[in-house]
Amino acid sequence: MSKIQTIFKNMSWLLISQVVASICAFIWTVLIARYLGVSDYGILGFAISISGILAITVDLGISGHIVRHIATEYSVAPKYLGNAIPLKSVFAVGTFVLTLIILILLNSNELTITVTLLFTIEMIIKSFIGLFNGTFQAFEEGKYQGIGNTLLNSILLVFILISIFTDLGIFGIAISYILANVITLVYEYYVLNKHITRPKYELDISFCKAITLASIPFAIGGILYNIYYSIDVVMLTNLVGSYPTGIYNATYKLISVLTLFYSVYGAVFFPIMSKFYKDDEKLLLISFEKSVKYLMLVMIPIAVATMFYSLDIIQLIYGHEYDAASSVLSILIWTVCLLFVNGACNNLLLASHKETTTLKVYGIAAAFNIVLNFFMIPHFSAEGAAITTVLSDFLILIIFAYVMYKMGHRPNRKLYFDVLKIIAGSAVLGIALYFLNLNMWVALPVGIIIYLAALYLIRFFDDDDKYIVKEILGKN
């Protein structure tokens, strides 16, 4: 068995859990959006977004800091966990109060406040699950994280179905999230104690202070990341109301399903390359080039096809009530392509120990996103937020490219030709879809054939690509 096949086998739990999570998330996204309607779905999106932004205040980067220490020395786990759990509990109370104060300052209505506080409770529980998952990773027991993630998403789907069929409304949906996370928390805490380590509970003030201060860089990164990816929904609600928020949130949730490609790729291919090339900068750059090439190979044609069939996709998934989301989808689909390239750049910089640089990049992007949204949202509503998101991701790409150039990480010219070939193949696909004007279901297989034929004719696939495919299939 090759090294690649062995790594695939060891990561099977995580991969399966990611697939299950994406399927479940897609199902409940469609059901909830149809059940609640646009306005209530906008309130739900606001609640999830603002609780997501404030999630870092429950943790302040402590989980990331202590997991790094546990990974290098297992014996410190009981003390770190024994202090982290009560410390995070104190932070959780503060976060709940802070959320209430912010909602009052935003002049939110009673329904929005109640739903948001419920999702704040869910977010707090999820933060503890994140700590336990990090510990599983540190002990190289990813299967427990995979089982926990599968359990969480499966149970949540069941509870959401019950809430919808018994007509419990938006409160029932919120309670479903809380109950599913509580059950998962109990399971993971049981596994932690039985199979991994037992926390040694105490509240060593000096120790807690030390780990909190050491965790500040993680906290800053988390704050910038959460603001960047959640602030648009919060601003939409406060600037133009819950209906446009519901339109935008429906599209954004649909887009997030496509990130499965990147999560699977990041969980499988990039770690494989990192294990082989971790001590060789030249080969690390090769892994980046392959990442960009394969991610764009999938995403650019999907983006092109989505633009042609955005209304059909929205009507199929959400129904006619969300027709206005089709224009948002046509714009926002391009952020997935940029997200994938930016993710590959981010991985390269992190592998080069440039964590501070990535923080600065996302800080600049977050500020740009907020400022531009103040202009775009009042004038263009959900479409304005979508355009801002795409422009912000493009800004990140430009800055990443500049930083990599200054570092000497300059991709091989062949990568640029490969991307141009992908764009050419996608352009052929777009032209064919435009003139053929096919039904969406007919266009799917026809489009795949046309795209692959175009790539074959322009000789896109090289010997390296063929070798990697054979290696994955175990035929080398």
CSV table of C-alpha atoms in Angstrom, one decimal:
chain,number,residue,atom,x,y,z
A,1,MET,CA,0.0,0.0,0.0
A,2,SER,CA,1.4,3.4,-1.0
A,3,LYS,CA,1.8,6.3,1.4
A,4,ILE,CA,-1.0,8.2,-0.3
A,5,GLN,CA,-3.4,5.2,0.1
A,6,THR,CA,-2.4,4.9,3.8
A,7,ILE,CA,-3.2,8.6,4.4
A,8,PHE,CA,-6.5,8.2,2.6
A,9,LYS,CA,-7.4,5.3,4.9
A,10,ASN,CA,-6.4,7.1,8.0
A,11,MET,CA,-8.5,10.2,7.1
A,12,SER,CA,-11.6,8.3,6.0
A,13,TRP,CA,-13.6,9.2,9.2
A,14,LEU,CA,-13.1,12.9,8.6
A,15,LEU,CA,-13.8,12.7,4.9
A,16,ILE,CA,-17.0,10.7,5.5
A,17,SER,CA,-18.1,13.2,8.2
A,18,GLN,CA,-17.5,16.1,5.8
A,19,VAL,CA,-19.6,14.5,3.1
A,20,VAL,CA,-22.4,13.7,5.6
A,21,ALA,CA,-22.3,17.2,7.0
A,22,SER,CA,-22.6,18.8,3.6
A,23,ILE,CA,-25.5,16.5,2.5
A,24,CYS,CA,-27.3,17.2,5.8
A,25,ALA,CA,-26.6,20.9,5.6
A,26,PHE,CA,-27.9,21.1,2.1
A,27,ILE,CA,-31.2,19.3,3.0
A,28,TRP,CA,-31.9,21.4,6.1
A,29,THR,CA,-30.9,24.7,4.3
A,30,VAL,CA,-33.6,24.0,1.7
A,31,LEU,CA,-36.2,22.9,4.2
A,32,ILE,CA,-35.7,25.8,6.6
A,33,ALA,CA,-35.6,28.4,3.8
A,34,ARG,CA,-38.9,27.1,2.3
A,35,TYR,CA,-40.5,26.7,5.8
A,36,LEU,CA,-39.6,30.1,7.3
A,37,GLY,CA,-40.0,32.3,4.2
A,38,VAL,CA,-37.7,35.0,3.2
A,39,SER,CA,-38.1,37.4,6.1
A,40,ASP,CA,-37.8,34.9,9.0
A,41,TYR,CA,-34.9,33.2,7.1
A,42,GLY,CA,-33.2,36.6,7.1
A,43,ILE,CA,-33.6,36.8,10.9
A,44,LEU,CA,-32.1,33.3,11.2
A,45,GLY,CA,-29.2,34.4,9.0
A,46,PHE,CA,-28.6,37.5,11.2
A,47,ALA,CA,-28.7,35.4,14.4
A,48,ILE,CA,-26.2,32.9,13.1
A,49,SER,CA,-23.9,35.6,11.7
A,50,ILE,CA,-23.8,37.8,14.8
A,51,SER,CA,-23.3,34.8,17.1
A,52,GLY,CA,-20.5,33.7,14.7
A,53,ILE,CA,-18.8,37.0,14.9
A,54,LEU,CA,-18.9,37.0,18.7
A,55,ALA,CA,-17.8,33.3,18.9
A,56,ILE,CA,-14.2,34.2,19.4
A,57,THR,CA,-15.1,36.0,22.7
A,58,VAL,CA,-16.0,32.6,24.2
A,59,ASP,CA,-12.6,31.2,23.4
A,60,LEU,CA,-10.2,34.1,22.8
A,61,GLY,CA,-7.9,31.8,20.8
A,62,ILE,CA,-7.3,29.6,23.8
A,63,SER,CA,-8.3,26.3,22.1
A,64,GLY,CA,-5.8,26.8,19.3
A,65,HIS,CA,-3.0,27.7,21.7
A,66,ILE,CA,-3.4,24.8,24.1
A,67,VAL,CA,-4.0,22.2,21.3
A,68,ARG,CA,-0.7,23.2,19.8
A,69,HIS,CA,0.9,22.5,23.2
A,70,ILE,CA,-0.9,19.2,23.7
A,71,ALA,CA,0.2,18.0,20.3
A,72,THR,CA,3.9,18.4,21.3
A,73,GLU,CA,3.5,17.1,24.8
A,74,TYR,CA,0.5,14.8,25.7
A,75,SER,CA,1.2,15.0,29.4
A,76,VAL,CA,0.1,18.6,29.7
A,77,ALA,CA,-3.4,17.9,28.4
A,78,PRO,CA,-5.1,17.3,31.9
A,79,LYS,CA,-3.8,20.6,33.2
A,80,TYR,CA,-4.5,22.7,30.1
A,81,LEU,CA,-8.0,21.2,29.6
A,82,GLY,CA,-8.8,21.4,33.4
A,83,ASN,CA,-8.1,25.2,33.3
A,84,ALA,CA,-9.5,25.9,29.8
A,85,ILE,CA,-13.0,24.4,30.4
A,86,PRO,CA,-13.8,26.6,33.5
A,87,LEU,CA,-12.1,29.6,31.9
A,88,LYS,CA,-14.2,29.3,28.8
A,89,SER,CA,-17.3,29.0,30.9
A,90,VAL,CA,-16.5,32.4,32.5
A,91,PHE,CA,-16.0,33.9,29.0
A,92,ALA,CA,-19.3,32.3,27.9
A,93,VAL,CA,-21.3,34.2,30.4
A,94,GLY,CA,-19.6,37.4,29.4
A,95,THR,CA,-20.3,36.7,25.7
A,96,PHE,CA,-24.0,36.1,26.4
A,97,VAL,CA,-24.2,39.5,28.2
A,98,LEU,CA,-22.2,41.2,25.5
A,99,THR,CA,-24.5,39.8,22.8
A,100,LEU,CA,-27.6,41.1,24.6
A,101,ILE,CA,-26.0,44.6,24.9
A,102,ILE,CA,-25.1,44.7,21.2
A,103,LEU,CA,-28.6,43.7,20.2
A,104,ILE,CA,-30.2,46.4,22.3
A,105,LEU,CA,-27.8,49.0,20.9
A,106,LEU,CA,-28.7,47.8,17.4
A,107,ASN,CA,-32.4,48.4,18.3
A,108,SER,CA,-33.3,44.8,17.3
A,109,ASN,CA,-36.9,43.7,17.8
A,110,GLU,CA,-37.9,41.1,20.4
A,111,LEU,CA,-38.0,38.2,18.0
A,112,THR,CA,-34.5,38.9,16.6
A,113,ILE,CA,-33.1,39.3,20.2
A,114,THR,CA,-34.6,36.0,21.3
A,115,VAL,CA,-33.5,34.0,18.3
A,116,THR,CA,-30.0,35.5,18.4
A,117,LEU,CA,-29.6,34.7,22.1
A,118,LEU,CA,-30.6,31.1,21.4
A,119,PHE,CA,-28.0,30.8,18.7
A,120,THR,CA,-25.5,32.4,21.1
A,121,ILE,CA,-26.1,29.5,23.5
A,122,GLU,CA,-25.6,27.1,20.5
A,123,MET,CA,-22.4,28.8,19.6
A,124,ILE,CA,-21.1,28.6,23.2
A,125,ILE,CA,-21.7,24.8,23.2
A,126,LYS,CA,-20.1,24.5,19.8
A,127,SER,CA,-17.0,26.3,21.2
A,128,PHE,CA,-16.5,23.6,23.8
A,129,ILE,CA,-17.0,20.9,21.1
A,130,GLY,CA,-14.3,22.7,19.1
A,131,LEU,CA,-11.9,22.4,22.1
A,132,PHE,CA,-12.5,18.7,22.3
A,133,ASN,CA,-12.1,18.2,18.6
A,134,GLY,CA,-8.8,20.0,18.7
A,135,THR,CA,-7.7,17.7,21.5
A,136,PHE,CA,-8.6,14.7,19.4
A,137,GLN,CA,-6.5,16.1,16.5
A,138,ALA,CA,-3.6,16.7,18.9
A,139,PHE,CA,-3.7,13.1,20.0
A,140,GLU,CA,-4.1,12.0,16.3
A,141,GLU,CA,-7.5,10.5,17.0
A,142,GLY,CA,-9.4,12.2,14.3
A,143,LYS,CA,-11.9,9.4,14.1
A,144,TYR,CA,-13.6,10.7,17.2
A,145,GLN,CA,-14.0,14.1,15.7
A,146,GLY,CA,-15.4,12.4,12.5
A,147,ILE,CA,-17.9,10.4,14.6
A,148,GLY,CA,-18.9,13.5,16.6
A,149,ASN,CA,-19.4,15.6,13.5
A,150,THR,CA,-21.5,12.9,11.8
A,151,LEU,CA,-23.6,12.5,15.0
A,152,LEU,CA,-24.1,16.3,15.3
A,153,ASN,CA,-25.3,16.8,11.7
A,154,SER,CA,-27.5,13.7,11.6
A,155,ILE,CA,-29.2,14.5,14.8
A,156,LEU,CA,-29.6,18.2,13.9
A,157,LEU,CA,-31.3,17.2,10.6
A,158,VAL,CA,-33.7,14.9,12.5
A,159,PHE,CA,-34.6,17.6,15.0
A,160,ILE,CA,-35.1,20.2,12.3
A,161,LEU,CA,-37.5,17.8,10.4
A,162,ILE,CA,-39.4,17.3,13.7
A,163,SER,CA,-39.6,21.1,14.2
A,164,ILE,CA,-40.9,21.7,10.7
A,165,PHE,CA,-43.5,18.9,10.6
A,166,THR,CA,-44.8,19.9,14.1
A,167,ASP,CA,-44.7,23.6,13.0
A,168,LEU,CA,-42.6,24.9,15.9
A,169,GLY,CA,-41.5,27.9,13.9
A,170,ILE,CA,-38.2,29.7,14.1
A,171,PHE,CA,-37.9,28.9,17.8
A,172,GLY,CA,-38.1,25.2,17.2
A,173,ILE,CA,-35.3,25.5,14.6
A,174,ALA,CA,-33.1,27.4,17.1
A,175,ILE,CA,-33.8,24.8,19.9
A,176,SER,CA,-33.0,22.0,17.4
A,177,TYR,CA,-29.5,23.5,17.0
A,178,ILE,CA,-29.0,23.7,20.7
A,179,LEU,CA,-30.2,20.1,21.5
A,180,ALA,CA,-28.0,18.6,18.7
A,181,ASN,CA,-24.9,20.3,20.0
A,182,VAL,CA,-25.7,19.3,23.6
A,183,ILE,CA,-25.9,15.6,22.6
A,184,THR,CA,-22.6,15.9,20.6
A,185,LEU,CA,-20.9,17.7,23.6
A,186,VAL,CA,-21.9,14.9,25.9
A,187,TYR,CA,-20.6,12.2,23.5
A,188,GLU,CA,-17.3,14.0,22.9
A,189,TYR,CA,-16.8,14.7,26.6
A,190,TYR,CA,-17.4,11.0,27.4
A,191,VAL,CA,-14.9,9.9,24.7
A,192,LEU,CA,-12.4,12.4,25.9
A,193,ASN,CA,-12.4,11.0,29.4
A,194,LYS,CA,-12.6,7.3,28.4
A,195,HIS,CA,-10.2,7.2,25.5
A,196,ILE,CA,-8.0,10.3,25.4
A,197,THR,CA,-7.4,12.0,28.8
A,198,ARG,CA,-9.1,13.2,31.9
A,199,PRO,CA,-9.1,17.0,32.6
A,200,LYS,CA,-7.7,17.9,36.0
A,201,TYR,CA,-10.1,20.7,37.0
A,202,GLU,CA,-8.8,23.8,38.7
A,203,LEU,CA,-8.8,27.5,38.1
A,204,ASP,CA,-5.2,28.5,38.4
A,205,ILE,CA,-5.5,32.3,37.9
A,206,SER,CA,-1.9,32.9,36.9
A,207,PHE,CA,-1.9,30.0,34.5
A,208,CYS,CA,-5.2,31.1,33.0
A,209,LYS,CA,-3.8,34.6,32.6
A,210,ALA,CA,-0.7,33.3,30.9
A,211,ILE,CA,-2.5,31.1,28.4
A,212,THR,CA,-5.0,33.9,27.6
A,213,LEU,CA,-2.2,36.4,26.8
A,214,ALA,CA,-0.4,33.8,24.7
A,215,SER,CA,-3.6,33.1,22.8
A,216,ILE,CA,-4.1,36.7,21.7
A,217,PRO,CA,-2.7,36.1,18.2
A,218,PHE,CA,-5.2,33.3,17.7
A,219,ALA,CA,-8.0,35.5,18.9
A,220,ILE,CA,-7.1,38.3,16.6
A,221,GLY,CA,-7.1,36.0,13.7
A,222,GLY,CA,-10.4,34.5,14.7
A,223,ILE,CA,-12.0,37.9,15.1
A,224,LEU,CA,-10.8,39.1,11.6
A,225,TYR,CA,-11.9,35.9,10.0
A,226,ASN,CA,-15.4,35.9,11.6
A,227,ILE,CA,-15.9,39.6,10.8
A,228,TYR,CA,-14.9,39.1,7.2
A,229,TYR,CA,-17.2,36.2,6.6
A,230,SER,CA,-20.2,37.3,8.6
A,231,ILE,CA,-20.4,41.0,8.7
A,232,ASP,CA,-22.3,41.4,5.4
A,233,VAL,CA,-25.4,39.6,6.7
A,234,VAL,CA,-25.4,41.7,9.9
A,235,MET,CA,-25.1,44.9,7.9
A,236,LEU,CA,-27.8,43.9,5.5
A,237,THR,CA,-30.3,43.4,8.3
A,238,ASN,CA,-29.5,46.7,9.9
A,239,LEU,CA,-29.3,48.7,6.7
A,240,VAL,CA,-32.1,47.3,4.5
A,241,GLY,CA,-34.1,44.8,6.6
A,242,SER,CA,-34.7,41.1,7.0
A,243,TYR,CA,-36.1,40.4,3.5
A,244,PRO,CA,-32.9,41.2,1.5
A,245,THR,CA,-31.0,39.4,4.3
A,246,GLY,CA,-33.1,36.3,3.7
A,247,ILE,CA,-32.4,36.5,-0.1
A,248,TYR,CA,-28.7,36.9,0.5
A,249,ASN,CA,-28.5,34.3,3.2
A,250,ALA,CA,-30.3,31.7,1.1
A,251,THR,CA,-27.7,32.2,-1.7
A,252,TYR,CA,-24.8,32.3,0.7
A,253,LYS,CA,-25.9,29.0,2.3
A,254,LEU,CA,-26.1,27.4,-1.1
A,255,ILE,CA,-22.6,28.7,-2.0
A,256,SER,CA,-21.2,27.2,1.2
A,257,VAL,CA,-22.1,23.7,0.1
A,258,LEU,CA,-19.6,24.1,-2.7
A,259,THR,CA,-16.9,24.6,-0.2
A,260,LEU,CA,-17.0,20.8,0.3
A,261,PHE,CA,-14.6,20.6,-2.6
A,262,TYR,CA,-12.1,22.7,-0.8
A,263,SER,CA,-12.5,21.1,2.6
A,264,VAL,CA,-12.1,17.6,1.1
A,265,TYR,CA,-9.1,18.8,-1.0
A,266,GLY,CA,-7.6,20.6,2.0
A,267,ALA,CA,-8.1,17.6,4.2
A,268,VAL,CA,-6.6,15.1,1.7
A,269,PHE,CA,-4.3,16.4,-1.0
A,270,PHE,CA,-2.6,19.3,0.7
A,271,PRO,CA,-1.6,17.3,3.8
A,272,ILE,CA,-0.3,14.6,1.5
A,273,MET,CA,2.0,17.0,-0.3
A,274,SER,CA,3.0,18.6,2.9
A,275,LYS,CA,4.2,15.3,4.3
A,276,PHE,CA,6.3,14.7,1.3
A,277,TYR,CA,7.6,18.2,0.8
A,278,LYS,CA,7.6,19.8,4.3
A,279,ASP,CA,11.4,20.3,4.2
A,280,ASP,CA,11.7,21.5,0.6
A,281,GLU,CA,10.5,25.0,-0.3
A,282,LYS,CA,10.6,24.2,-4.0
A,283,LEU,CA,8.4,21.2,-3.7
A,284,LEU,CA,6.1,23.2,-1.3
A,285,LEU,CA,5.6,25.6,-4.2
A,286,ILE,CA,4.8,22.7,-6.5
A,287,SER,CA,2.1,21.6,-4.0
A,288,PHE,CA,0.6,25.1,-4.2
A,289,GLU,CA,0.6,25.1,-8.0
A,290,LYS,CA,-1.2,21.7,-8.1
A,291,SER,CA,-3.7,23.0,-5.5
A,292,VAL,CA,-4.6,26.0,-7.7
A,293,LYS,CA,-4.7,24.0,-10.9
A,294,TYR,CA,-7.1,21.3,-9.6
A,295,LEU,CA,-9.3,23.6,-7.7
A,296,MET,CA,-9.8,25.9,-10.7
A,297,LEU,CA,-10.3,22.9,-12.9
A,298,VAL,CA,-13.5,22.2,-11.0
A,299,MET,CA,-14.8,25.6,-9.9
A,300,ILE,CA,-14.5,27.8,-13.0
A,301,PRO,CA,-16.8,25.7,-15.2
A,302,ILE,CA,-19.2,25.4,-12.3
A,303,ALA,CA,-19.3,29.2,-11.9
A,304,VAL,CA,-19.9,29.6,-15.6
A,305,ALA,CA,-22.7,27.1,-15.7
A,306,THR,CA,-24.3,28.6,-12.6
A,307,MET,CA,-24.5,32.0,-14.2
A,308,PHE,CA,-26.6,30.5,-17.0
A,309,TYR,CA,-28.9,28.5,-14.8
A,310,SER,CA,-29.0,30.6,-11.6
A,311,LEU,CA,-32.8,31.1,-11.8
A,312,ASP,CA,-33.4,27.4,-12.5
A,313,ILE,CA,-31.2,26.4,-9.5
A,314,ILE,CA,-32.9,28.9,-7.1
A,315,GLN,CA,-36.4,27.8,-8.2
A,316,LEU,CA,-35.5,24.1,-7.9
A,317,ILE,CA,-34.0,24.4,-4.4
A,318,TYR,CA,-36.0,27.2,-2.8
A,319,GLY,CA,-39.1,27.8,-4.9
A,320,HIS,CA,-40.4,31.0,-6.6
A,321,GLU,CA,-40.4,33.0,-3.4
A,322,TYR,CA,-36.7,33.3,-3.6
A,323,ASP,CA,-36.5,34.2,-7.4
A,324,ALA,CA,-34.7,37.4,-6.4
A,325,ALA,CA,-31.8,35.3,-5.2
A,326,SER,CA,-30.8,34.3,-8.7
A,327,SER,CA,-29.0,37.5,-9.5
A,328,VAL,CA,-27.1,37.3,-6.2
A,329,LEU,CA,-26.1,33.7,-7.0
A,330,SER,CA,-24.8,34.7,-10.4
A,331,ILE,CA,-22.4,37.2,-8.6
A,332,LEU,CA,-21.6,35.3,-5.5
A,333,ILE,CA,-20.6,32.0,-7.3
A,334,TRP,CA,-17.4,33.7,-8.3
A,335,THR,CA,-16.3,34.2,-4.7
A,336,VAL,CA,-16.0,30.4,-4.4
A,337,CYS,CA,-13.3,30.4,-7.2
A,338,LEU,CA,-11.5,33.2,-5.4
A,339,LEU,CA,-11.9,31.5,-2.0
A,340,PHE,CA,-10.2,28.4,-3.3
A,341,VAL,CA,-7.2,30.2,-4.7
A,342,ASN,CA,-6.9,32.4,-1.6
A,343,GLY,CA,-7.1,29.2,0.5
A,344,ALA,CA,-4.2,27.7,-1.3
A,345,CYS,CA,-2.2,30.9,-0.9
A,346,ASN,CA,-3.0,31.0,2.8
A,347,ASN,CA,-1.8,27.4,3.2
A,348,LEU,CA,1.4,28.3,1.5
A,349,LEU,CA,2.0,31.3,3.7
A,350,LEU,CA,1.1,29.4,6.9
A,351,ALA,CA,3.5,26.6,5.8
A,352,SER,CA,6.1,29.3,5.5
A,353,HIS,CA,5.4,30.5,9.1
A,354,LYS,CA,3.8,33.8,7.9
A,355,GLU,CA,0.8,33.8,10.3
A,356,THR,CA,1.1,37.5,11.0
A,357,THR,CA,1.0,38.3,7.3
A,358,THR,CA,-2.2,36.4,6.8
A,359,LEU,CA,-3.7,38.3,9.8
A,360,LYS,CA,-2.8,41.6,8.2
A,361,VAL,CA,-4.3,40.5,4.8
A,362,TYR,CA,-7.6,39.5,6.3
A,363,GLY,CA,-7.6,42.6,8.5
A,364,ILE,CA,-7.3,44.8,5.4
A,365,ALA,CA,-10.0,42.8,3.6
A,366,ALA,CA,-12.4,43.1,6.6
A,367,ALA,CA,-12.0,46.9,6.7
A,368,PHE,CA,-12.4,47.1,2.9
A,369,ASN,CA,-15.5,44.9,3.1
A,370,ILE,CA,-17.2,47.0,5.8
A,371,VAL,CA,-16.5,50.4,4.2
A,372,LEU,CA,-17.6,49.3,0.8
A,373,ASN,CA,-20.8,47.6,2.2
A,374,PHE,CA,-21.9,50.9,3.7
A,375,PHE,CA,-22.1,52.3,0.2
A,376,MET,CA,-23.2,49.2,-1.8
A,377,ILE,CA,-25.9,47.8,0.5
A,378,PRO,CA,-28.1,50.9,0.7
A,379,HIS,CA,-27.9,51.4,-3.1
A,380,PHE,CA,-27.9,47.8,-4.4
A,381,SER,CA,-29.2,45.7,-1.4
A,382,ALA,CA,-28.3,42.0,-1.6
A,383,GLU,CA,-26.6,42.3,-4.9
A,384,GLY,CA,-24.4,45.1,-3.5
A,385,ALA,CA,-23.3,42.8,-0.6
A,386,ALA,CA,-22.5,40.1,-3.2
A,387,ILE,CA,-20.4,42.4,-5.3
A,388,THR,CA,-18.6,43.6,-2.2
A,389,THR,CA,-17.8,40.0,-1.2
A,390,VAL,CA,-16.3,39.2,-4.6
A,391,LEU,CA,-14.3,42.4,-4.7
A,392,SER,CA,-13.0,41.7,-1.2
A,393,ASP,CA,-11.9,38.2,-2.1
A,394,PHE,CA,-10.2,39.7,-5.2
A,395,LEU,CA,-8.4,42.2,-3.0
A,396,ILE,CA,-7.1,39.3,-0.9
A,397,LEU,CA,-5.8,37.5,-4.0
A,398,ILE,CA,-3.9,40.6,-5.1
A,399,ILE,CA,-2.3,41.1,-1.7
A,400,PHE,CA,-1.4,37.4,-1.4
A,401,ALA,CA,0.1,37.4,-4.9
A,402,TYR,CA,2.2,40.5,-4.0
A,403,VAL,CA,3.4,38.9,-0.6
A,404,MET,CA,4.3,35.6,-2.3
A,405,TYR,CA,6.2,37.5,-5.0
A,406,LYS,CA,8.2,39.5,-2.4
A,407,MET,CA,8.9,36.2,-0.5
A,408,GLY,CA,10.3,34.7,-3.7
A,409,HIS,CA,7.4,32.2,-4.0
A,410,ARG,CA,6.9,32.7,-7.7
A,411,PRO,CA,4.8,30.0,-9.4
A,412,ASN,CA,6.0,28.3,-12.5
A,413,ARG,CA,4.9,30.0,-15.7
A,414,LYS,CA,3.2,26.7,-16.6
A,415,LEU,CA,0.6,27.4,-13.9
A,416,TYR,CA,-0.5,30.6,-15.6
A,417,PHE,CA,-0.9,28.7,-19.0
A,418,ASP,CA,-2.9,26.0,-17.2
A,419,VAL,CA,-5.3,28.5,-15.7
A,420,LEU,CA,-5.6,30.2,-19.1
A,421,LYS,CA,-6.5,26.8,-20.6
A,422,ILE,CA,-9.1,26.3,-17.9
A,423,ILE,CA,-10.6,29.7,-18.7
A,424,ALA,CA,-10.5,28.9,-22.4
A,425,GLY,CA,-12.3,25.5,-21.8
A,426,SER,CA,-14.9,27.2,-19.6
A,427,ALA,CA,-15.4,29.9,-22.2
A,428,VAL,CA,-16.1,27.2,-24.8
A,429,LEU,CA,-18.6,25.7,-22.3
A,430,GLY,CA,-20.3,29.1,-21.8
A,431,ILE,CA,-20.6,29.8,-25.5
A,432,ALA,CA,-22.1,26.3,-26.1
A,433,LEU,CA,-24.6,26.7,-23.3
A,434,TYR,CA,-25.6,30.2,-24.7
A,435,PHE,CA,-26.3,29.0,-28.2
A,436,LEU,CA,-27.7,25.5,-27.4
A,437,ASN,CA,-30.1,27.0,-24.7
A,438,LEU,CA,-30.6,23.5,-23.2
A,439,ASN,CA,-32.8,22.5,-20.3
A,440,MET,CA,-30.7,22.5,-17.1
A,441,TRP,CA,-30.8,18.7,-16.7
A,442,VAL,CA,-29.8,18.1,-20.3
A,443,ALA,CA,-27.1,20.8,-20.1
A,444,LEU,CA,-25.4,19.0,-17.2
A,445,PRO,CA,-24.1,15.9,-19.0
A,446,VAL,CA,-23.7,17.8,-22.3
A,447,GLY,CA,-21.7,20.5,-20.6
A,448,ILE,CA,-19.3,18.1,-18.9
A,449,ILE,CA,-18.6,16.4,-22.2
A,450,ILE,CA,-18.0,19.7,-24.0
A,451,TYR,CA,-15.7,21.0,-21.2
A,452,LEU,CA,-13.6,17.8,-21.0
A,453,ALA,CA,-13.4,17.6,-24.8
A,454,ALA,CA,-12.2,21.2,-24.9
A,455,LEU,CA,-9.5,20.5,-22.3
A,456,TYR,CA,-8.4,17.4,-24.2
A,457,LEU,CA,-8.1,19.3,-27.5
A,458,ILE,CA,-5.9,22.0,-25.9
A,459,ARG,CA,-3.8,19.3,-24.2
A,460,PHE,CA,-4.5,20.4,-20.7
A,461,PHE,CA,-3.6,17.2,-18.8
A,462,ASP,CA,0.1,16.5,-18.5
A,463,ASP,CA,2.2,13.5,-17.3
A,464,ASP,CA,2.1,14.7,-13.7
A,465,ASP,CA,-1.7,14.8,-13.7
A,466,LYS,CA,-1.8,11.2,-15.0
A,467,TYR,CA,0.7,10.0,-12.5
A,468,ILE,CA,-1.2,11.5,-9.5
A,469,VAL,CA,-4.5,10.0,-10.7
A,470,LYS,CA,-2.8,6.6,-11.0
A,471,GLU,CA,-1.2,7.0,-7.6
A,472,ILE,CA,-4.6,7.7,-5.9
A,473,LEU,CA,-6.1,4.7,-7.7
A,474,GLY,CA,-3.1,2.5,-6.6
A,475,LYS,CA,-2.1,1.7,-10.2
A,476,ASN,CA,1.5,2.9,-10.2
